[in-house]
Amino acid sequence: MENTQKWSPTDLNAPHELLAQLRAWALELGFSQIGVADIDLSQAETSMLSWLAQGFHGEMTYMARHGTKRSRPAELVAGTVRIITARMNYLPKSTSNTNPTNLSSKNDWQAIEWQRLSNPQQATVSLYARGRDYHKVMRSRLQKLAEKLSAVVGPLGFRVFTDSAPVLEVELAAKSGLGWRGKHTLALSREVGSMFFLGEIYINLPLPTTEPVSTHCGSCSACIEICPTRAILGPHTLDARRCISYLTIEASGPIPRELRSLIGNRIYGCDDCQLICPWNKYAQRSNLPDFDVREPLNNPSLLTLWGWTEMSFLRNTEGSAIRRIGFERWQRNLAVALGNALRSVQPAEDHLVMRNALRQRHPTASALVREHIEWALESVA
Ligand code: SF4
Ligand code: SF4
């Protein structure tokens, strides 16, 4: 039965009980862990401003637009004194064997992903995007969590966010102990690696904060070294303009020619810096069916996806985060991947099929896609 007793901030014992209750609700709602952060992000503000000043955010001007509202939560949502942080594991249930004691197994999910990346004619979509759009999943559950809290404490000022530009998500996650900021700039935990989404609830209730955890990257720099486009300039510094996730999802125009061959068969996002991370041997599968891999994205070939019309793109990506990039960027990304496949596969028949498929689309494609088709065909006899 719902506890209808109202909590009072003057009661010194109740806040911890309330936090325990909040954790229990969060687990029921499918979250993997929650924390509570205070709103002092002054240390992160300096790095954020310097990152923006160097232009590393590229076309993501919305990041700069909010100014210090990003690092001063009470400027974004008046009255905020705490932020409930939440993480949700997203590895699809079907992901093979995440048992860290059986790493040599061919079923190891990281090995399967590396294999997919090494097959030039196969399409690679970032793991987080193979199921339902996580924004929808996270947002509705954060809202429910806040409403449950409000039902107990009385009128509560709150606002929920997930993957939202005005929020310094990784900093808040780190502050509240969900993990530390890895050298690849993502939140990372010793218990579960980094394959999780983040969300936040800004509240005007002084809940007790949870402690940060220590960092455990040590002397490792595997993510920096593996990055195909050298987008991680050094520990904790990402030039988004070189990052394949940015290039295939956020960037609306042409992909810089010098980076195209480095993209390989990645058509939506990139997981390499997470795949190589030693802590991801502990990554957990989601217990929500929402993140199950959707059939059209279960091991598709580049040619199958290239054959989609705009109608089939819209139908096959309904409810998926992929739909947000639109058909033009989707085709642009596929043209780049097909160009890379043409440069790396041998059998002449495969070449012919791919070249014909690209040529067939050329006359009706937009100027942006046409230019990428031309690049794909250009150095192929
Ligand atoms: S997502 Fe890919 S391109 Fe971006 S930093 Fe990580 S490894 Fe590099
Ligand atoms: S790969 Fe190594 S350096 Fe990079 S985040 Fe993981 S532990 Fe840290």
JSON list of C-alpha atoms in Angstrom, two decimals, residues 74-179:
[
{"chain": "A", "resi": 74, "resn": "ALA", "atom": "CA", "xyz": [19.25, 26.07, -10.19]},
{"chain": "A", "resi": 75, "resn": "GLU", "atom": "CA", "xyz": [19.56, 28.47, -13.14]},
{"chain": "A", "resi": 76, "resn": "LEU", "atom": "CA", "xyz": [18.00, 25.84, -15.39]},
{"chain": "A", "resi": 77, "resn": "VAL", "atom": "CA", "xyz": [15.22, 24.79, -12.99]},
{"chain": "A", "resi": 78, "resn": "ALA", "atom": "CA", "xyz": [14.62, 27.39, -10.27]},
{"chain": "A", "resi": 79, "resn": "GLY", "atom": "CA", "xyz": [14.58, 25.99, -6.76]},
{"chain": "A", "resi": 80, "resn": "THR", "atom": "CA", "xyz": [16.66, 22.88, -7.56]},
{"chain": "A", "resi": 81, "resn": "VAL", "atom": "CA", "xyz": [18.77, 21.78, -4.60]},
{"chain": "A", "resi": 82, "resn": "ARG", "atom": "CA", "xyz": [19.44, 18.12, -5.50]},
{"chain": "A", "resi": 83, "resn": "ILE", "atom": "CA", "xyz": [19.55, 15.95, -8.56]},
{"chain": "A", "resi": 84, "resn": "ILE", "atom": "CA", "xyz": [18.49, 12.34, -8.51]},
{"chain": "A", "resi": 85, "resn": "THR", "atom": "CA", "xyz": [20.70, 10.53, -11.01]},
{"chain": "A", "resi": 86, "resn": "ALA", "atom": "CA", "xyz": [19.66, 7.22, -12.55]},
{"chain": "A", "resi": 87, "resn": "ARG", "atom": "CA", "xyz": [21.30, 4.71, -14.78]},
{"chain": "A", "resi": 88, "resn": "MET", "atom": "CA", "xyz": [19.74, 1.91, -16.80]},
{"chain": "A", "resi": 89, "resn": "ASN", "atom": "CA", "xyz": [21.64, -1.00, -18.34]},
{"chain": "A", "resi": 90, "resn": "TYR", "atom": "CA", "xyz": [21.00, -1.30, -22.04]},
{"chain": "A", "resi": 91, "resn": "LEU", "atom": "CA", "xyz": [22.82, -4.33, -23.44]},
{"chain": "A", "resi": 92, "resn": "PRO", "atom": "CA", "xyz": [20.04, -6.22, -25.23]},
{"chain": "A", "resi": 93, "resn": "LYS", "atom": "CA", "xyz": [18.89, -9.40, -23.48]},
{"chain": "A", "resi": 94, "resn": "SER", "atom": "CA", "xyz": [19.94, -11.44, -26.49]},
{"chain": "A", "resi": 95, "resn": "THR", "atom": "CA", "xyz": [23.53, -10.23, -26.12]},
{"chain": "A", "resi": 96, "resn": "SER", "atom": "CA", "xyz": [25.55, -13.37, -25.72]},
{"chain": "A", "resi": 97, "resn": "ASN", "atom": "CA", "xyz": [27.37, -14.34, -22.62]},
{"chain": "A", "resi": 98, "resn": "THR", "atom": "CA", "xyz": [28.38, -11.47, -20.40]},
{"chain": "A", "resi": 99, "resn": "ASN", "atom": "CA", "xyz": [29.87, -13.88, -17.93]},
{"chain": "A", "resi": 100, "resn": "PRO", "atom": "CA", "xyz": [33.27, -12.41, -17.04]},
{"chain": "A", "resi": 101, "resn": "THR", "atom": "CA", "xyz": [34.60, -15.83, -16.09]},
{"chain": "A", "resi": 102, "resn": "ASN", "atom": "CA", "xyz": [34.15, -17.08, -19.63]},
{"chain": "A", "resi": 103, "resn": "LEU", "atom": "CA", "xyz": [35.92, -14.41, -21.62]},
{"chain": "A", "resi": 104, "resn": "SER", "atom": "CA", "xyz": [37.58, -16.75, -24.05]},
{"chain": "A", "resi": 105, "resn": "SER", "atom": "CA", "xyz": [34.21, -17.94, -25.27]},
{"chain": "A", "resi": 106, "resn": "LYS", "atom": "CA", "xyz": [33.36, -17.12, -28.85]},
{"chain": "A", "resi": 107, "resn": "ASN", "atom": "CA", "xyz": [29.99, -16.02, -27.51]},
{"chain": "A", "resi": 108, "resn": "ASP", "atom": "CA", "xyz": [31.50, -13.11, -25.64]},
{"chain": "A", "resi": 109, "resn": "TRP", "atom": "CA", "xyz": [29.47, -10.08, -26.74]},
{"chain": "A", "resi": 110, "resn": "GLN", "atom": "CA", "xyz": [32.50, -7.87, -27.26]},
{"chain": "A", "resi": 111, "resn": "ALA", "atom": "CA", "xyz": [34.09, -10.47, -29.55]},
{"chain": "A", "resi": 112, "resn": "ILE", "atom": "CA", "xyz": [30.86, -10.67, -31.55]},
{"chain": "A", "resi": 113, "resn": "GLU", "atom": "CA", "xyz": [30.84, -6.90, -31.98]},
{"chain": "A", "resi": 114, "resn": "TRP", "atom": "CA", "xyz": [34.47, -6.83, -33.12]},
{"chain": "A", "resi": 115, "resn": "GLN", "atom": "CA", "xyz": [33.64, -9.54, -35.61]},
{"chain": "A", "resi": 116, "resn": "ARG", "atom": "CA", "xyz": [30.72, -7.51, -36.94]},
{"chain": "A", "resi": 117, "resn": "LEU", "atom": "CA", "xyz": [33.02, -4.52, -37.36]},
{"chain": "A", "resi": 118, "resn": "SER", "atom": "CA", "xyz": [35.49, -6.60, -39.32]},
{"chain": "A", "resi": 119, "resn": "ASN", "atom": "CA", "xyz": [32.90, -7.66, -41.89]},
{"chain": "A", "resi": 120, "resn": "PRO", "atom": "CA", "xyz": [32.82, -4.76, -44.37]},
{"chain": "A", "resi": 121, "resn": "GLN", "atom": "CA", "xyz": [29.50, -5.74, -45.97]},
{"chain": "A", "resi": 122, "resn": "GLN", "atom": "CA", "xyz": [27.63, -5.93, -42.68]},
{"chain": "A", "resi": 123, "resn": "ALA", "atom": "CA", "xyz": [26.12, -2.82, -41.09]},
{"chain": "A", "resi": 124, "resn": "THR", "atom": "CA", "xyz": [27.04, -1.89, -37.53]},
{"chain": "A", "resi": 125, "resn": "VAL", "atom": "CA", "xyz": [24.54, 0.09, -35.47]},
{"chain": "A", "resi": 126, "resn": "SER", "atom": "CA", "xyz": [25.59, 1.17, -32.01]},
{"chain": "A", "resi": 127, "resn": "LEU", "atom": "CA", "xyz": [24.32, -1.32, -29.40]},
{"chain": "A", "resi": 128, "resn": "TYR", "atom": "CA", "xyz": [22.21, 1.22, -27.55]},
{"chain": "A", "resi": 129, "resn": "ALA", "atom": "CA", "xyz": [20.15, 1.98, -30.66]},
{"chain": "A", "resi": 130, "resn": "ARG", "atom": "CA", "xyz": [19.10, -1.52, -31.67]},
{"chain": "A", "resi": 131, "resn": "GLY", "atom": "CA", "xyz": [15.94, -1.47, -29.53]},
{"chain": "A", "resi": 132, "resn": "ARG", "atom": "CA", "xyz": [13.32, 1.09, -28.58]},
{"chain": "A", "resi": 133, "resn": "ASP", "atom": "CA", "xyz": [14.23, 4.77, -28.32]},
{"chain": "A", "resi": 134, "resn": "TYR", "atom": "CA", "xyz": [15.73, 5.04, -24.84]},
{"chain": "A", "resi": 135, "resn": "HIS", "atom": "CA", "xyz": [14.63, 8.66, -24.48]},
{"chain": "A", "resi": 136, "resn": "LYS", "atom": "CA", "xyz": [11.03, 7.46, -24.29]},
{"chain": "A", "resi": 137, "resn": "VAL", "atom": "CA", "xyz": [11.81, 4.56, -21.98]},
{"chain": "A", "resi": 138, "resn": "MET", "atom": "CA", "xyz": [13.87, 6.63, -19.56]},
{"chain": "A", "resi": 139, "resn": "ARG", "atom": "CA", "xyz": [11.73, 9.74, -19.56]},
{"chain": "A", "resi": 140, "resn": "SER", "atom": "CA", "xyz": [8.45, 8.03, -18.69]},
{"chain": "A", "resi": 141, "resn": "ARG", "atom": "CA", "xyz": [10.07, 6.01, -15.92]},
{"chain": "A", "resi": 142, "resn": "LEU", "atom": "CA", "xyz": [11.87, 9.03, -14.45]},
{"chain": "A", "resi": 143, "resn": "GLN", "atom": "CA", "xyz": [8.55, 10.83, -14.45]},
{"chain": "A", "resi": 144, "resn": "LYS", "atom": "CA", "xyz": [6.91, 7.92, -12.59]},
{"chain": "A", "resi": 145, "resn": "LEU", "atom": "CA", "xyz": [9.73, 7.85, -10.05]},
{"chain": "A", "resi": 146, "resn": "ALA", "atom": "CA", "xyz": [9.34, 11.57, -9.38]},
{"chain": "A", "resi": 147, "resn": "GLU", "atom": "CA", "xyz": [5.58, 11.18, -9.02]},
{"chain": "A", "resi": 148, "resn": "LYS", "atom": "CA", "xyz": [6.01, 8.38, -6.49]},
{"chain": "A", "resi": 149, "resn": "LEU", "atom": "CA", "xyz": [8.33, 10.62, -4.51]},
{"chain": "A", "resi": 150, "resn": "SER", "atom": "CA", "xyz": [5.90, 13.49, -4.72]},
{"chain": "A", "resi": 151, "resn": "ALA", "atom": "CA", "xyz": [3.08, 11.26, -3.47]},
{"chain": "A", "resi": 152, "resn": "VAL", "atom": "CA", "xyz": [5.06, 10.69, -0.26]},
{"chain": "A", "resi": 153, "resn": "VAL", "atom": "CA", "xyz": [6.66, 14.08, 0.39]},
{"chain": "A", "resi": 154, "resn": "GLY", "atom": "CA", "xyz": [3.84, 16.28, -0.80]},
{"chain": "A", "resi": 155, "resn": "PRO", "atom": "CA", "xyz": [4.09, 18.90, -3.53]},
{"chain": "A", "resi": 156, "resn": "LEU", "atom": "CA", "xyz": [7.48, 18.50, -5.17]},
{"chain": "A", "resi": 157, "resn": "GLY", "atom": "CA", "xyz": [9.11, 20.75, -7.72]},
{"chain": "A", "resi": 158, "resn": "PHE", "atom": "CA", "xyz": [10.81, 18.50, -10.25]},
{"chain": "A", "resi": 159, "resn": "ARG", "atom": "CA", "xyz": [11.85, 18.16, -13.87]},
{"chain": "A", "resi": 160, "resn": "VAL", "atom": "CA", "xyz": [13.19, 15.07, -15.60]},
{"chain": "A", "resi": 161, "resn": "PHE", "atom": "CA", "xyz": [15.96, 14.89, -18.21]},
{"chain": "A", "resi": 162, "resn": "THR", "atom": "CA", "xyz": [17.62, 12.21, -20.24]},
{"chain": "A", "resi": 163, "resn": "ASP", "atom": "CA", "xyz": [20.41, 12.80, -22.74]},
{"chain": "A", "resi": 164, "resn": "SER", "atom": "CA", "xyz": [19.49, 16.45, -22.61]},
{"chain": "A", "resi": 165, "resn": "ALA", "atom": "CA", "xyz": [21.77, 19.26, -23.73]},
{"chain": "A", "resi": 166, "resn": "PRO", "atom": "CA", "xyz": [21.35, 21.50, -20.68]},
{"chain": "A", "resi": 167, "resn": "VAL", "atom": "CA", "xyz": [22.50, 18.80, -18.26]},
{"chain": "A", "resi": 168, "resn": "LEU", "atom": "CA", "xyz": [26.07, 17.72, -17.45]},
{"chain": "A", "resi": 169, "resn": "GLU", "atom": "CA", "xyz": [25.00, 14.11, -17.14]},
{"chain": "A", "resi": 170, "resn": "VAL", "atom": "CA", "xyz": [28.35, 12.41, -16.72]},
{"chain": "A", "resi": 171, "resn": "GLU", "atom": "CA", "xyz": [29.48, 14.92, -14.10]},
{"chain": "A", "resi": 172, "resn": "LEU", "atom": "CA", "xyz": [26.30, 14.41, -12.12]},
{"chain": "A", "resi": 173, "resn": "ALA", "atom": "CA", "xyz": [26.58, 10.63, -12.43]},
{"chain": "A", "resi": 174, "resn": "ALA", "atom": "CA", "xyz": [30.17, 10.81, -11.18]},
{"chain": "A", "resi": 175, "resn": "LYS", "atom": "CA", "xyz": [29.33, 13.19, -8.34]},
{"chain": "A", "resi": 176, "resn": "SER", "atom": "CA", "xyz": [26.61, 10.88, -7.10]},
{"chain": "A", "resi": 177, "resn": "GLY", "atom": "CA", "xyz": [28.61, 7.65, -7.30]},
{"chain": "A", "resi": 178, "resn": "LEU", "atom": "CA", "xyz": [27.12, 5.98, -10.38]},
{"chain": "A", "resi": 179, "resn": "GLY", "atom": "CA", "xyz": [30.63, 5.69, -11.74]}
]
